[in-house]
PDB file of C-alpha atoms in Angstrom:
ATOM      1  CA  MET V   1      -0.056  -0.249  -0.192  1.00 46.00           C
ATOM      2  CA  ARG V   2       2.902   2.316  -0.322  1.00 42.00           C
ATOM      3  CA  SER V   3       2.536   5.372  -2.335  1.00 44.00           C
ATOM      4  CA  THR V   4       4.310   7.174  -5.414  1.00 43.00           C
ATOM      5  CA  VAL V   5       2.516  10.304  -4.979  1.00 45.00           C
ATOM      6  CA  LYS V   6       3.709  13.291  -2.455  1.00 47.00           C
ATOM      7  CA  PRO V   7       1.128  13.713  -0.110  1.00 47.00           C
ATOM      8  CA  PRO V   8      -1.069  17.117  -0.703  1.00 49.00           C
ATOM      9  CA  ALA V   9       0.190  19.629   2.788  1.00 47.00           C
ATOM     10  CA  SER V  10      -3.146  19.107   4.559  1.00 53.00           C
ATOM     11  CA  PRO V  11      -3.512  19.377   8.348  1.00 47.00           C
ATOM     12  CA  ARG V  12      -6.503  16.356   8.128  1.00 65.00           C
ATOM     13  CA  TRP V  13      -3.927  14.238   6.628  1.00 63.00           C
ATOM     14  CA  GLU V  14      -2.533  13.626  10.328  1.00 67.00           C
ATOM     15  CA  GLU V  15      -6.234  12.568  11.277  1.00 71.00           C
ATOM     16  CA  LEU V  16      -5.346   9.011   9.745  1.00 74.00           C
ATOM     17  CA  PRO V  17      -2.940   6.937  10.637  1.00 71.00           C
ATOM     18  CA  LEU V  18      -0.758   5.304   8.411  1.00 66.00           C
ATOM     19  CA  PRO V  19      -1.746   1.577   8.480  1.00 65.00           C
ATOM     20  CA  SER V  20       0.713  -1.520   8.977  1.00 63.00           C
ATOM     21  CA  GLN V  21       1.208  -3.183   5.925  1.00 64.00           C
ATOM     22  CA  ALA V  22      -1.773  -5.244   4.635  1.00 61.00           C
ATOM     23  CA  ASP V  23      -1.879  -7.938   2.269  1.00 65.00           C
ATOM     24  CA  SER V  24      -4.111  -8.086  -1.155  1.00 67.00           C
ATOM     25  CA  GLY V  25      -7.216  -9.164   0.410  1.00 71.00           C
ATOM     26  CA  GLN V  26      -6.958  -6.590   3.259  1.00 74.00           C
ATOM     27  CA  LEU V  27      -6.654  -4.221   0.837  1.00 76.00           C
ATOM     28  CA  ASP V  28      -9.532  -5.220  -1.361  1.00 81.00           C
ATOM     29  CA  ASN V  29     -11.818  -5.091   1.386  1.00 85.00           C
ATOM     30  CA  ILE V  30     -10.938  -1.256   2.174  1.00 87.00           C
ATOM     31  CA  LYS V  31     -11.479  -0.776  -1.577  1.00 87.00           C
ATOM     32  CA  ALA V  32     -14.906  -2.317  -2.076  1.00 90.00           C
ATOM     33  CA  HIS V  33     -15.916  -0.610   1.334  1.00 92.00           C
ATOM     34  CA  LEU V  34     -14.347   2.905   0.069  1.00 93.00           C
ATOM     35  CA  ASP V  35     -16.748   2.575  -3.313  1.00 94.00           C
ATOM     36  CA  LEU V  36     -19.747   1.154  -1.461  1.00 95.00           C
ATOM     37  CA  ILE V  37     -19.986   4.290   1.003  1.00 96.00           C
ATOM     38  CA  LEU V  38     -19.839   6.836  -2.002  1.00 96.00           C
ATOM     39  CA  LEU V  39     -22.418   4.737  -3.938  1.00 96.00           C
ATOM     40  CA  ALA V  40     -24.652   5.357  -0.703  1.00 97.00           C
ATOM     41  CA  LEU V  41     -24.220   8.863  -1.099  1.00 96.00           C
ATOM     42  CA  GLU V  42     -24.864   9.255  -4.527  1.00 96.00           C
ATOM     43  CA  ALA V  43     -28.037   6.849  -4.178  1.00 97.00           C
ATOM     44  CA  LEU V  44     -29.303   8.865  -0.898  1.00 97.00           C
ATOM     45  CA  ALA V  45     -27.909  12.647  -2.094  1.00 96.00           C
ATOM     46  CA  GLY V  46     -27.787  12.359  -5.650  1.00 94.00           C
ATOM     47  CA  ILE V  47     -23.868  13.258  -5.658  1.00 92.00           C
ATOM     48  CA  GLY V  48     -22.271  12.421  -8.822  1.00 91.00           C
ATOM     49  CA  SER V  49     -18.903  12.503 -10.284  1.00 92.00           C
ATOM     50  CA  GLU V  50     -18.719  16.759 -10.457  1.00 93.00           C
ATOM     51  CA  ALA V  51     -19.568  16.447  -6.343  1.00 94.00           C
ATOM     52  CA  MET V  52     -17.058  14.572  -5.753  1.00 94.00           C
ATOM     53  CA  LEU V  53     -14.055  16.438  -7.881  1.00 94.00           C
ATOM     54  CA  GLN V  54     -15.268  19.815  -6.160  1.00 94.00           C
ATOM     55  CA  ALA V  55     -15.185  18.012  -2.906  1.00 94.00           C
ATOM     56  CA  ALA V  56     -11.619  17.200  -3.916  1.00 93.00           C
ATOM     57  CA  THR V  57     -10.537  20.657  -4.997  1.00 93.00           C
ATOM     58  CA  ASP V  58     -12.333  21.692  -1.442  1.00 93.00           C
ATOM     59  CA  LEU V  59     -10.094  19.552   0.461  1.00 93.00           C
ATOM     60  CA  ASN V  60      -6.711  20.600  -1.604  1.00 90.00           C
ATOM     61  CA  LEU V  61      -6.883  16.994  -3.114  1.00 91.00           C
ATOM     62  CA  GLU V  62      -6.805  17.706  -6.598  1.00 87.00           C
ATOM     63  CA  GLU V  63      -2.984  16.383  -7.363  1.00 86.00           C
ATOM     64  CA  MET V  64      -4.447  13.089  -6.035  1.00 85.00           C
ATOM     65  CA  ILE V  65      -8.115  13.105  -7.914  1.00 87.00           C
ATOM     66  CA  SER V  66      -7.591  15.401 -10.810  1.00 85.00           C
ATOM     67  CA  ASP V  67     -10.558  14.519 -13.291  1.00 90.00           C
ATOM     68  CA  ARG V  68     -13.398  12.107 -14.075  1.00 90.00           C
ATOM     69  CA  VAL V  69     -11.276   9.633 -15.099  1.00 88.00           C
ATOM     70  CA  ALA V  70      -8.955   9.781 -12.405  1.00 87.00           C
ATOM     71  CA  LEU V  71     -12.001   9.286  -9.994  1.00 89.00           C
ATOM     72  CA  TRP V  72     -13.376   6.365 -12.196  1.00 87.00           C
ATOM     73  CA  ARG V  73     -10.058   4.115 -12.194  1.00 86.00           C
ATOM     74  CA  LEU V  74     -10.089   4.882  -8.219  1.00 87.00           C
ATOM     75  CA  ARG V  75     -13.747   3.430  -7.754  1.00 88.00           C
ATOM     76  CA  GLN V  76     -13.009   0.958 -10.272  1.00 87.00           C
ATOM     77  CA  SER V  77     -10.091  -0.034  -8.411  1.00 86.00           C
ATOM     78  CA  SER V  78     -13.379  -2.420  -6.075  1.00 88.00           C
ATOM     79  CA  PRO V  79     -13.003  -5.693  -6.642  1.00 86.00           C
ATOM     80  CA  LEU V  80     -16.707  -5.658  -6.249  1.00 89.00           C
ATOM     81  CA  ARG V  81     -16.878  -4.066  -9.906  1.00 90.00           C
ATOM     82  CA  LYS V  82     -17.518  -5.223 -13.147  1.00 86.00           C
ATOM     83  CA  GLY V  83     -14.605  -5.205 -15.560  1.00 74.00           C
ATOM     84  CA  GLN V  84     -11.592  -6.383 -13.623  1.00 58.00           C
ATOM     85  CA  GLY V  85      -9.302  -6.371 -16.260  1.00 52.00           C
ATOM     86  CA  GLY V  86      -6.446  -3.767 -15.984  1.00 52.00           C
ATOM     87  CA  ARG V  87      -8.140  -2.704 -12.748  1.00 58.00           C
ATOM     88  CA  LYS V  88      -5.841   0.074 -11.011  1.00 68.00           C
ATOM     89  CA  LYS V  89      -3.897  -0.459  -7.451  1.00 72.00           C
ATOM     90  CA  LEU V  90      -5.087   2.078  -4.857  1.00 76.00           C
ATOM     91  CA  ASP V  91      -2.384   3.329  -2.723  1.00 80.00           C
ATOM     92  CA  VAL V  92      -2.492   4.640   0.907  1.00 81.00           C
ATOM     93  CA  GLU V  93      -2.696   8.467   0.047  1.00 83.00           C
ATOM     94  CA  GLU V  94      -5.400   7.438  -2.666  1.00 87.00           C
ATOM     95  CA  ALA V  95      -7.850   5.945   0.224  1.00 87.00           C
ATOM     96  CA  ARG V  96      -7.336   8.667   2.641  1.00 88.00           C
ATOM     97  CA  SER V  97      -8.436  11.103  -0.231  1.00 91.00           C
ATOM     98  CA  LEU V  98     -11.421   8.934  -0.648  1.00 93.00           C
ATOM     99  CA  VAL V  99     -12.242   9.043   2.980  1.00 94.00           C
ATOM    100  CA  LEU V 100     -11.835  13.035   3.648  1.00 94.00           C
ATOM    101  CA  ILE V 101     -14.056  13.597   0.233  1.00 95.00           C
ATOM    102  CA  SER V 102     -16.293  10.933   1.336  1.00 96.00           C
ATOM    103  CA  CYS V 103     -16.767  12.739   5.098  1.00 96.00           C
ATOM    104  CA  HIS V 104     -16.864  16.116   3.366  1.00 96.00           C
ATOM    105  CA  LEU V 105     -19.754  14.995   1.005  1.00 97.00           C
ATOM    106  CA  ALA V 106     -21.612  13.350   4.019  1.00 97.00           C
ATOM    107  CA  LYS V 107     -21.357  16.393   6.479  1.00 96.00           C
ATOM    108  CA  GLN V 108     -22.597  18.753   2.991  1.00 96.00           C
ATOM    109  CA  HIS V 109     -25.603  16.590   3.348  1.00 97.00           C
ATOM    110  CA  GLN V 110     -25.568  15.817   7.193  1.00 97.00           C
ATOM    111  CA  GLU V 111     -29.203  17.077   7.392  1.00 97.00           C
ATOM    112  CA  LEU V 112     -30.539  14.263   4.717  1.00 98.00           C
ATOM    113  CA  ILE V 113     -28.622  11.615   6.614  1.00 98.00           C
ATOM    114  CA  ARG V 114     -29.752  12.275   9.968  1.00 98.00           C
ATOM    115  CA  ARG V 115     -33.729  12.587   8.617  1.00 98.00           C
ATOM    116  CA  ALA V 116     -33.137   9.474   6.638  1.00 98.00           C
ATOM    117  CA  VAL V 117     -31.983   7.395   9.932  1.00 98.00           C
ATOM    118  CA  ALA V 118     -34.917   9.414  11.958  1.00 97.00           C
ATOM    119  CA  LEU V 119     -37.441   7.871   9.694  1.00 97.00           C
ATOM    120  CA  LEU V 120     -35.739   4.445   9.630  1.00 97.00           C
ATOM    121  CA  GLU V 121     -35.508   4.227  13.468  1.00 97.00           C
ATOM    122  CA  GLN V 122     -39.127   5.331  13.517  1.00 96.00           C
ATOM    123  CA  LEU V 123     -40.770   2.592  11.346  1.00 96.00           C
ATOM    124  CA  ALA V 124     -38.664   0.054  13.211  1.00 95.00           C
ATOM    125  CA  GLU V 125     -40.235   1.024  16.258  1.00 96.00           C
ATOM    126  CA  GLN V 126     -43.931   0.733  14.180  1.00 95.00           C
ATOM    127  CA  ASN V 127     -42.488  -2.540  12.907  1.00 94.00           C
ATOM    128  CA  LYS V 128     -43.009  -1.170   9.208  1.00 94.00           C
ATOM    129  CA  GLU V 129     -40.899  -1.918   6.124  1.00 94.00           C
ATOM    130  CA  PRO V 130     -38.290   1.123   5.327  1.00 95.00           C
ATOM    131  CA  HIS V 131     -39.793   1.337   2.021  1.00 93.00           C
ATOM    132  CA  GLN V 132     -43.158   2.991   3.051  1.00 94.00           C
ATOM    133  CA  ALA V 133     -41.398   6.119   3.603  1.00 95.00           C
ATOM    134  CA  ALA V 134     -40.791   7.822   0.074  1.00 97.00           C
ATOM    135  CA  LEU V 135     -37.106   9.034   1.289  1.00 97.00           C
ATOM    136  CA  LEU V 136     -36.095   5.471   2.014  1.00 97.00           C
ATOM    137  CA  GLY V 137     -37.722   3.793  -0.684  1.00 97.00           C
ATOM    138  CA  ASP V 138     -36.232   6.324  -3.138  1.00 97.00           C
ATOM    139  CA  TYR V 139     -32.731   5.427  -1.520  1.00 98.00           C
ATOM    140  CA  LEU V 140     -33.006   1.623  -1.659  1.00 97.00           C
ATOM    141  CA  ASP V 141     -34.435   1.389  -4.969  1.00 97.00           C
ATOM    142  CA  LYS V 142     -31.632   4.015  -5.956  1.00 97.00           C
ATOM    143  CA  PHE V 143     -28.789   1.959  -4.145  1.00 97.00           C
ATOM    144  CA  ASN V 144     -30.047  -1.538  -5.192  1.00 96.00           C
ATOM    145  CA  ASN V 145     -30.144  -0.577  -9.411  1.00 95.00           C
ATOM    146  CA  THR V 146     -27.052   0.865  -9.003  1.00 95.00           C
ATOM    147  CA  TYR V 147     -25.286  -1.623  -7.277  1.00 96.00           C
ATOM    148  CA  GLN V 148     -26.745  -4.162  -9.697  1.00 94.00           C
ATOM    149  CA  GLU V 149     -25.851  -2.384 -12.399  1.00 93.00           C
ATOM    150  CA  ARG V 150     -22.297  -1.694 -11.676  1.00 92.00           C
ATOM    151  CA  MET V 151     -21.051  -4.758  -9.468  1.00 92.00           C
ATOM    152  CA  GLU V 152     -20.058  -8.228 -10.812  1.00 88.00           C
ATOM    153  CA  GLU V 153     -22.555 -10.031  -9.080  1.00 85.00           C
ATOM    154  CA  GLY V 154     -24.883  -7.568  -8.247  1.00 77.00           C
ATOM    155  CA  GLU V 155     -27.947  -9.530 -10.206  1.00 83.00           C
ATOM    156  CA  GLU V 156     -27.398 -12.362  -8.283  1.00 86.00           C
ATOM    157  CA  THR V 157     -27.329 -10.645  -4.941  1.00 89.00           C
ATOM    158  CA  PRO V 158     -31.026 -11.226  -3.124  1.00 92.00           C
ATOM    159  CA  PRO V 159     -32.470  -8.048  -2.898  1.00 91.00           C
ATOM    160  CA  ASP V 160     -32.956  -8.279   1.078  1.00 93.00           C
ATOM    161  CA  ILE V 161     -29.194  -8.893   1.152  1.00 94.00           C
ATOM    162  CA  LEU V 162     -28.749  -5.535  -0.823  1.00 95.00           C
ATOM    163  CA  THR V 163     -31.738  -3.740   1.584  1.00 96.00           C
ATOM    164  CA  HIS V 164     -29.747  -4.633   4.587  1.00 95.00           C
ATOM    165  CA  LEU V 165     -26.268  -3.196   3.123  1.00 96.00           C
ATOM    166  CA  ALA V 166     -27.944  -0.063   2.073  1.00 97.00           C
ATOM    167  CA  LEU V 167     -29.406   0.427   5.337  1.00 97.00           C
ATOM    168  CA  LYS V 168     -26.142  -0.259   7.189  1.00 96.00           C
ATOM    169  CA  LEU V 169     -24.200   1.884   4.903  1.00 97.00           C
ATOM    170  CA  LEU V 170     -26.547   4.583   5.494  1.00 97.00           C
ATOM    171  CA  ILE V 171     -26.159   4.523   9.682  1.00 97.00           C
ATOM    172  CA  ASP V 172     -22.226   4.558   8.548  1.00 96.00           C
ATOM    173  CA  LEU V 173     -22.740   7.813   6.818  1.00 97.00           C
ATOM    174  CA  LEU V 174     -24.090   9.472  10.201  1.00 97.00           C
ATOM    175  CA  PHE V 175     -21.371   8.509  12.244  1.00 96.00           C
ATOM    176  CA  TYR V 176     -18.878   9.939   9.317  1.00 96.00           C
ATOM    177  CA  SER V 177     -20.513  13.008   8.719  1.00 96.00           C
ATOM    178  CA  ALA V 178     -20.044  14.133  12.473  1.00 94.00           C
ATOM    179  CA  PRO V 179     -16.999  15.516  13.773  1.00 91.00           C
ATOM    180  CA  GLY V 180     -13.941  13.151  13.867  1.00 91.00           C
ATOM    181  CA  GLY V 181     -15.838  11.613  10.825  1.00 94.00           C
ATOM    182  CA  PRO V 182     -13.294  10.773   8.895  1.00 93.00           C
ATOM    183  CA  ARG V 183     -10.566   9.182  11.342  1.00 92.00           C
ATOM    184  CA  ARG V 184     -13.756   7.424  12.546  1.00 93.00           C
ATOM    185  CA  PHE V 185     -14.041   5.858   8.929  1.00 94.00           C
ATOM    186  CA  TRP V 186     -10.471   5.611   8.326  1.00 91.00           C
ATOM    187  CA  LEU V 187     -10.001   3.599  11.376  1.00 90.00           C
ATOM    188  CA  ALA V 188     -12.999   1.238  10.573  1.00 91.00           C
ATOM    189  CA  LEU V 189     -11.599   0.536   7.321  1.00 89.00           C
ATOM    190  CA  LEU V 190      -8.536  -0.686   8.924  1.00 86.00           C
ATOM    191  CA  ASP V 191     -10.463  -2.805  11.524  1.00 83.00           C
ATOM    192  CA  ARG V 192     -12.287  -4.135   8.764  1.00 76.00           C
ATOM    193  CA  SER V 193      -9.155  -5.307   6.367  1.00 70.00           C
ATOM    194  CA  ARG V 194      -7.297  -6.847   9.755  1.00 67.00           C
ATOM    195  CA  ASP V 195     -10.665  -8.557  10.529  1.00 59.00           C
ATOM    196  CA  GLY V 196     -10.866  -9.488   6.928  1.00 51.00           C
ATOM    197  CA  VAL V 197     -14.655  -8.669   6.953  1.00 44.00           C
ATOM    198  CA  ALA V 198     -16.328  -9.411   3.376  1.00 48.00           C
ATOM    199  CA  ALA V 199     -17.730  -5.741   2.093  1.00 50.00           C
ATOM    200  CA  VAL V 200     -21.180  -7.627   1.298  1.00 54.00           C
TER     201      VAL V 200
END
């Protein structure tokens, strides 16, 4: 996971400690989960590549993610994605950049995330399905459709598993949108990689 690119001069960089040497399986888990968090943001808030590139600019990370092609290649590094030929490797600085961008975007949409989680809690207390709330129904439909479209085994993944994954990511986003979110997300990624937890 050693980088060949000089990290940007960002004080926030120090919030994300360097990991110990990780093997390829651990890195795959990190890459997959980073892509899934961004997919959840896309599905909930309609965030596209322009917003992600603007976040990179806001955070002084243009050197790491300079354009749509660079962003696409980073997200395409997820082992869950379709079309694995020539897949780009993800180094630690690129992974940390995606963590900062994800949390920056989550913070921008914190009110929406809070509203969605509050609805989820309310429906759970009433023993009702999440789809009964329009906001959650739209989010789950967009997440499931996009996952099935982009991921290698998307069409074979049962809908209830995708729904569970989407709701888990929604709750994660609530934590990552809060103060200290980038560090929380980064440490969760490192724990996930050490534990060998599968992305789905």
